[in-house]
Amino acid sequence: MQTSQPLLRLKLTTWDVVVVGAGIAGSVMARELAREGLKVLLIDKKRFPRAKVCGACLNGLALSVLDHLGLTTQIKAAGGVPLHTFSGKQSGRELNLKMLDGLAISRTTLDPILAQAAVDAGALFQEETTVSLGVSGQDDCKVALERHGEHCEISARIVVVAAGLAPQILANQMEFESIIQPNSKIGAGCIINEAPESYRSGVIYMAVGKAGYVGLVRVEGNQMDVAAAFDPQFMKMQESPGKAAQFVIQEAGFEPIPGLDSSRCKWLGTPALTRRTRSIASDRVFLLGDSAGYVEPFTGEGMGWALASVVLLKPILLKAVKQWRNGLAEEWQTAYQGFVGNRQRLCKLLARSLARPKVSMVAFRFARIAPGLTGKMVRNINAPFKFSSERIENS
Ligand SMILES: Cc1cc2nc3c(=O)[nH]c(=O)nc-3n(C[C@H](O)[C@H](O)[C@H](O)COP(=O)(O)OP(=O)(O)OC[C@H]3O[C@@H](n4cnc5c(N)ncnc54)[C@H](O)[C@@H]3O)c2cc1C
């Protein structure tokens, strides 16, 4: 990976676009804009590779975008595991569904591949650099950078905030205030090197309990990615995410995983998951990916939403770089609500029914006796992105 430059050197350029956050949304967006010949600066506060709480499953929607952009070959070459089955359990009842499309790869491996793809397309990548938003003027937006005590202010025509869930960068920005859904779950995850053989490669295991759920999947190198969403009170009672996960796994009827609740497992957590943002664009600043809003990961679509958003936002950004006008913020709001907003509403509905044990038990039973309908719902969630001719021209 290309190394970061002294911050003062970045001041010499007026950047067309500064992308904050080199997760899946930010890196792919930076790559797409760099391919258009724009001067793009991609910044992340972490040093790469870095771990990230995620179920690590790219669904059909995510893969269709990555494929269209020519990125799947590298992901498969890095050991991405093709998925063929979803296996859910709740109180010992089992639900198995065939999957048509899906790939499991840890974010520790996936995200550097995408950041490197952005660099290969001509973007400059700065790691270990934290960004704060400055004021937007007539022609540009000021952005403050900090790295290891060094400070600098740069200017950009457009800023894309793809900094994940509830990022600090938006904390004091009233128009981007994050509104948390009451009773929102919190996320936790880790990667483990060894898991019982009953957990097979190519299968997504979903343990559903009364106070949360845990997704388990084999990723590259036969490691296992564990990602969970818990009721915050339940997690407090269990004392650690490892104990909470072990509890839900056994409550659902799956084999316990030795060491999951030991100090050997490096668990990471998230803030409250289900939230929306008051506005997703204003004054030369656009929000993308989880920063624009997120719904707990029951349907495992977050990366698909983020990637589809890249395709939808790109033509708007190309116009914004040429000439900013307020209507572009509304254009992004409309495009986002029409695609991601609708899908998030369905996911919210499913997650809400899961939070009511009686309703979820009935839903689980229904899914088993009506596999046709369940399969249809899963196919809809996994449906590939439909590229319109206009979007293809722009990608
Ligand atoms: C428990 C759980 C399970 C999930 N499972 C799945 C799944 O199986 N499939 C799926 O598709 N999705 C899943 N998701 C959702 C998925 O992880 C997210 O939707 C996706 O990572 C969003 O990508 P992003 O690029 O918006 O943000 P992120 O991937 O979070 O990236 C944001 C980046 O911004 C950086 N950053 C933050 N602030 C700053 C700053 N001020 N300056 C510079 N850099 C900054 C961070 O370091 C980070 O690298 C899951 C989520 C959770 C919580």
XYZ file of C-alpha atoms and ligand atoms in Angstrom:
448
model
C 0.000 0.000 0.000
C 1.203 3.497 -0.830
C 2.468 5.313 2.288
C 0.918 8.484 3.645
C 2.458 11.836 2.710
C 3.427 14.711 5.031
C 0.170 16.579 5.678
C 1.550 19.951 4.563
C 2.138 18.585 1.076
C -1.595 17.868 0.730
C -2.241 21.616 1.080
C -0.635 22.256 -2.311
C -3.587 20.707 -4.168
C -7.196 21.852 -4.346
C -8.848 18.479 -4.215
C -11.894 17.781 -6.343
C -13.151 15.320 -3.758
C -11.973 14.386 -0.276
C -13.449 11.039 0.787
C -13.455 10.509 4.560
C -13.327 6.827 5.513
C -11.751 3.969 3.557
C -14.368 1.342 4.352
C -16.218 -0.350 1.521
C -18.248 2.784 0.627
C -15.382 5.288 0.748
C -12.753 3.262 -1.100
C -15.055 2.222 -3.943
C -16.362 5.796 -4.265
C -12.786 7.161 -4.331
C -11.845 4.643 -7.015
C -14.834 5.505 -9.179
C -14.115 9.234 -9.020
C -10.372 8.785 -9.627
C -11.226 6.720 -12.720
C -13.031 9.807 -14.015
C -9.755 11.757 -13.782
C -10.704 13.724 -10.637
C -8.152 14.630 -7.950
C -9.289 12.421 -5.103
C -7.939 12.201 -1.562
C -9.060 9.146 0.444
C -8.459 9.381 4.192
C -8.868 6.940 7.076
C -8.122 7.464 10.747
C -7.008 3.849 11.160
C -3.852 2.127 9.963
C -4.668 -0.593 7.405
C -5.303 -3.481 7.531
C -7.781 -2.972 10.352
C -10.547 -5.126 11.781
C -14.195 -4.054 11.604
C -17.369 -5.499 13.146
C -19.157 -7.084 10.185
C -20.780 -10.384 9.257
C -18.341 -10.467 6.308
C -20.957 -11.677 3.809
C -21.205 -9.971 0.434
C -24.711 -10.705 -0.859
C -25.990 -10.794 -4.445
C -26.561 -7.030 -4.507
C -23.031 -6.264 -3.269
C -21.447 -8.792 -5.641
C -23.355 -7.444 -8.651
C -21.893 -3.974 -8.088
C -18.374 -5.242 -7.355
C -18.564 -7.431 -10.465
C -19.745 -4.550 -12.622
C -16.830 -2.452 -11.382
C -14.340 -5.275 -12.068
C -13.419 -5.912 -8.421
C -14.575 -9.468 -7.687
C -11.578 -11.280 -9.197
C -9.212 -9.797 -6.608
C -11.626 -10.559 -3.772
C -11.972 -14.199 -4.833
C -8.190 -14.453 -5.283
C -7.744 -13.263 -1.685
C -9.652 -16.330 -0.483
C -13.275 -15.098 -0.428
C -15.443 -18.153 0.328
C -18.488 -18.776 -1.943
C -21.694 -19.201 0.062
C -24.397 -21.767 -0.727
C -26.596 -22.139 2.363
C -28.198 -20.066 5.099
C -28.757 -22.076 8.270
C -30.770 -20.377 11.001
C -31.708 -21.788 14.414
C -34.019 -20.544 17.122
C -34.741 -22.564 20.283
C -33.546 -25.688 18.486
C -35.811 -25.164 15.449
C -33.820 -25.109 12.232
C -34.345 -23.270 8.952
C -32.126 -24.029 5.952
C -32.274 -21.985 2.776
C -30.320 -22.350 -0.447
C -28.343 -19.265 -1.430
C -27.743 -18.424 -5.068
C -25.044 -15.860 -4.572
C -22.751 -14.768 -1.778
C -19.125 -14.525 -0.747
C -17.575 -14.401 2.730
C -14.402 -12.422 3.313
C -13.170 -10.647 6.438
C -13.072 -6.874 6.402
C -9.402 -7.082 7.449
C -8.718 -8.541 4.003
C -11.445 -6.912 1.907
C -10.978 -3.245 2.817
C -7.243 -2.967 1.947
C -8.011 -4.559 -1.462
C -10.562 -1.830 -2.161
C -8.324 0.971 -0.835
C -5.507 -0.311 -3.058
C -7.896 -0.360 -6.035
C -8.616 3.328 -5.339
C -4.872 4.062 -5.276
C -4.349 2.111 -8.513
C -7.031 4.283 -10.128
C -5.128 7.444 -9.118
C -6.530 8.411 -5.685
C -4.125 9.381 -2.909
C -4.677 7.376 0.303
C -3.766 8.784 3.717
C -3.953 6.407 6.680
C -3.896 7.258 10.385
C -5.292 10.698 9.601
C -8.406 12.071 11.269
C -10.627 14.517 9.426
C -12.860 17.280 10.822
C -15.239 19.287 8.690
C -14.568 23.007 8.337
C -16.773 25.670 6.789
C -18.151 25.494 3.255
C -17.617 28.586 1.130
C -18.669 29.777 -2.319
C -16.150 27.574 -4.142
C -14.898 24.978 -1.737
C -15.156 23.262 1.614
C -12.404 23.403 4.242
C -11.273 20.193 5.851
C -8.961 19.920 8.880
C -6.540 16.995 9.073
C -4.655 15.625 12.065
C -2.011 12.938 12.139
C 0.273 12.134 15.090
C -0.018 15.697 16.391
C 0.547 17.312 12.966
C -2.313 19.584 11.809
C -3.224 21.053 8.460
C -6.227 22.538 6.661
C -6.900 21.650 3.045
C -9.669 22.567 0.649
C -11.903 20.418 -1.529
C -14.700 21.107 -3.986
C -16.727 18.281 -2.476
C -16.410 16.179 0.684
C -17.870 12.683 0.922
C -18.283 11.425 4.482
C -18.155 7.620 4.405
C -16.915 7.342 7.960
C -19.199 4.544 9.180
C -21.795 4.536 11.968
C -22.211 7.712 14.029
C -18.789 9.124 13.229
C -17.231 11.807 15.396
C -16.771 13.983 12.298
C -20.549 14.631 12.221
C -20.992 14.983 15.989
C -21.422 18.749 16.071
C -23.122 19.192 12.721
C -26.804 19.882 13.413
C -28.011 19.117 9.879
C -26.303 15.716 10.022
C -27.574 14.811 13.476
C -27.921 11.073 13.965
C -31.316 9.980 15.274
C -31.174 6.633 17.068
C -34.187 4.335 17.012
C -35.384 3.563 20.570
C -34.401 0.013 21.653
C -31.726 -0.157 18.989
C -29.374 -3.100 19.333
C -25.612 -2.706 19.524
C -23.123 -4.689 17.448
C -20.094 -6.790 18.397
C -17.763 -9.015 16.449
C -14.481 -10.887 16.307
C -12.521 -13.310 14.143
C -11.511 -16.673 15.581
C -8.861 -18.999 14.206
C -10.448 -22.285 15.255
C -14.071 -23.380 15.433
C -15.741 -26.834 15.697
C -15.972 -28.756 12.424
C -19.778 -28.699 12.573
C -19.448 -25.121 11.264
C -18.884 -25.785 7.580
C -17.409 -23.560 4.922
C -19.972 -21.989 2.560
C -22.746 -21.829 5.185
C -23.983 -18.733 7.032
C -25.057 -19.790 10.534
C -27.508 -17.500 12.292
C -28.245 -18.145 15.963
C -31.404 -16.314 16.982
C -32.006 -15.725 20.675
C -34.421 -13.703 22.779
C -32.058 -10.775 23.225
C -30.092 -10.814 20.009
C -28.606 -12.847 17.214
C -25.170 -14.063 16.185
C -23.974 -14.691 12.628
C -21.111 -17.124 12.058
C -19.336 -17.792 8.784
C -16.055 -19.274 7.617
C -13.900 -16.704 5.817
C -10.489 -16.862 4.115
C -7.948 -19.186 5.762
C -10.769 -21.205 7.371
C -11.049 -18.582 10.123
C -14.512 -17.838 11.438
C -16.104 -14.402 11.451
C -18.487 -13.861 14.354
C -20.818 -10.850 14.252
C -23.689 -10.137 16.595
C -26.424 -7.679 17.447
C -27.514 -7.590 21.083
C -29.977 -5.810 23.255
C -27.667 -3.447 25.272
C -29.169 -4.482 28.647
C -28.614 -8.163 27.864
C -24.999 -7.518 26.953
C -24.445 -5.606 30.191
C -25.882 -8.540 32.146
C -23.675 -11.039 30.337
C -20.625 -8.868 31.163
C -18.820 -9.383 27.835
C -19.719 -9.771 24.144
C -18.072 -13.216 24.150
C -20.343 -14.468 26.956
C -23.403 -12.901 25.307
C -22.550 -14.597 21.983
C -21.924 -17.979 23.618
C -25.285 -17.698 25.421
C -27.237 -16.912 22.219
C -25.434 -19.639 20.239
C -26.415 -22.291 22.795
C -29.919 -20.888 23.334
C -30.511 -21.259 19.579
C -29.233 -24.833 19.595
C -25.841 -24.540 17.878
C -22.633 -26.129 19.177
C -20.769 -23.839 21.602
C -17.470 -22.410 20.382
C -14.565 -22.978 22.784
C -12.666 -19.808 23.622
C -15.271 -17.415 22.224
C -15.690 -15.872 25.663
C -11.994 -15.969 26.594
C -9.540 -13.079 26.537
C -7.906 -14.673 23.449
C -10.799 -13.339 21.351
C -10.407 -9.699 20.440
C -13.984 -8.412 20.413
C -14.859 -5.056 18.888
C -18.118 -3.210 19.513
C -20.310 -0.643 17.799
C -22.591 2.160 18.962
C -26.399 1.783 18.633
C -27.015 0.313 15.192
C -30.401 1.466 13.921
C -30.336 5.161 13.168
C -31.046 7.684 10.487
C -29.420 10.996 9.743
C -31.459 14.208 9.672
C -30.034 15.131 6.262
C -27.600 13.263 4.010
C -26.205 16.197 2.018
C -25.692 19.907 2.455
C -23.238 22.614 1.347
C -20.789 20.499 -0.680
C -20.876 17.617 1.836
C -22.471 14.249 0.995
C -22.950 11.316 3.372
C -22.461 7.776 2.096
C -22.691 4.221 3.483
C -23.442 3.761 7.204
C -22.856 7.481 7.811
C -26.088 8.166 5.885
C -28.116 5.813 8.117
C -28.178 2.157 9.073
C -30.572 -0.570 10.168
C -29.369 -3.484 12.315
C -27.752 -6.221 10.244
C -30.391 -8.987 10.385
C -30.597 -9.261 6.569
C -26.828 -8.683 6.114
C -27.223 -6.028 3.450
C -25.108 -3.086 4.700
C -22.279 -3.546 2.188
C -24.792 -3.979 -0.650
C -26.550 -0.742 0.356
C -23.175 1.033 0.530
C -22.086 -0.200 -2.903
C -25.405 0.560 -4.592
C -25.171 4.032 -3.043
C -21.780 4.535 -4.697
C -23.360 3.901 -8.099
C -26.275 6.228 -7.336
C -24.161 9.039 -5.889
C -21.396 9.052 -8.483
C -23.263 10.967 -11.247
C -24.448 13.517 -8.670
C -20.886 14.057 -7.460
C -19.598 14.504 -11.011
C -22.113 17.326 -11.444
C -21.296 18.773 -8.013
C -17.563 18.936 -8.759
C -18.286 20.859 -11.984
C -20.688 23.243 -10.281
C -22.260 23.089 -6.853
C -25.984 23.856 -6.480
C -28.347 23.081 -3.596
C -30.600 20.926 -5.798
C -27.865 18.277 -5.875
C -28.302 17.627 -2.158
C -32.008 16.974 -2.746
C -31.169 14.784 -5.739
C -29.030 12.587 -3.479
C -31.729 12.478 -0.801
C -34.308 11.300 -3.376
C -32.042 8.695 -4.994
C -31.018 7.350 -1.582
C -34.552 7.099 -0.205
C -35.817 5.454 -3.404
C -33.296 2.642 -3.201
C -31.619 2.243 0.195
C -34.456 3.801 2.242
C -37.005 1.311 0.902
C -34.774 -1.676 1.602
C -33.937 -0.424 5.073
C -37.650 -0.175 5.901
C -38.145 -3.865 5.033
C -35.097 -4.871 7.066
C -36.371 -2.804 10.018
C -39.718 -4.608 9.840
C -38.065 -8.046 9.887
C -35.731 -7.058 12.718
C -38.646 -5.660 14.722
C -40.580 -8.924 14.450
C -37.470 -10.724 15.641
C -37.428 -8.588 18.774
C -40.811 -10.075 19.799
C -40.169 -13.713 20.731
C -43.740 -14.908 19.988
C -43.882 -13.167 16.597
C -40.426 -14.385 15.645
C -41.298 -17.967 16.598
C -44.359 -17.833 14.342
C -42.277 -16.239 11.555
C -39.613 -18.946 11.920
C -42.268 -21.684 11.747
C -43.912 -20.008 8.756
C -40.572 -19.757 6.958
C -40.115 -23.509 7.387
C -43.553 -24.507 6.129
C -43.628 -21.960 3.275
C -40.099 -22.153 1.847
C -41.339 -20.804 -1.518
C -42.366 -17.460 -0.021
C -39.282 -17.249 2.176
C -37.087 -18.054 -0.812
C -38.757 -15.260 -2.763
C -38.031 -12.774 0.011
C -34.391 -13.892 0.210
C -34.073 -13.602 -3.592
C -35.470 -10.053 -3.445
C -32.997 -9.046 -0.751
C -30.167 -10.597 -2.781
C -31.316 -9.306 -6.175
C -28.502 -7.857 -8.281
C -28.362 -4.115 -8.825
C -30.155 -3.008 -11.986
C -27.769 -0.730 -13.847
C -29.712 1.767 -15.942
C -28.077 2.879 -19.199
C -27.381 6.275 -17.632
C -25.661 4.697 -14.651
C -23.599 2.430 -16.923
C -22.385 5.475 -18.900
C -21.249 6.980 -15.659
C -19.460 3.954 -14.291
C -22.806 -6.995 13.575
C -22.792 -6.547 12.142
C -22.861 -7.483 11.122
C -22.886 -7.075 9.803
N -22.917 -8.016 8.815
C -22.948 -7.652 7.531
C -22.918 -8.617 6.492
O -22.796 -9.824 6.719
N -23.032 -8.189 5.203
C -23.120 -6.861 4.905
O -23.248 -6.518 3.718
N -23.079 -5.921 5.874
C -22.987 -6.268 7.173
N -22.919 -5.325 8.139
C -22.954 -3.904 7.761
C -21.613 -3.421 7.204
O -20.565 -3.740 8.088
C -21.661 -1.905 6.993
O -22.895 -1.552 6.405
C -20.528 -1.442 6.089
O -19.294 -1.710 6.696
C -20.629 0.051 5.808
O -19.458 0.482 5.185
P -18.979 1.976 5.293
O -17.893 2.098 4.288
O -20.129 2.898 5.243
O -18.372 2.160 6.768
P -17.162 1.415 7.495
O -16.873 0.127 6.859
O -17.480 1.454 8.949
O -15.890 2.363 7.222
C -15.774 3.621 7.792
C -14.298 4.014 7.853
O -14.211 5.405 8.218
C -13.103 5.603 9.069
N -13.337 6.868 9.797
C -14.308 7.136 10.714
N -14.228 8.416 11.120
C -13.181 8.982 10.461
C -12.608 10.294 10.457
N -13.084 11.313 11.201
N -11.532 10.534 9.677
C -11.027 9.532 8.907
N -11.547 8.266 8.867
C -12.615 8.000 9.624
C -13.099 4.339 9.934
O -11.823 4.092 10.475
C -13.509 3.254 8.921
O -12.407 2.634 8.314
C -22.860 -5.695 9.476
C -22.758 -4.750 10.504
C -22.722 -5.157 11.820
C -22.601 -4.128 12.905
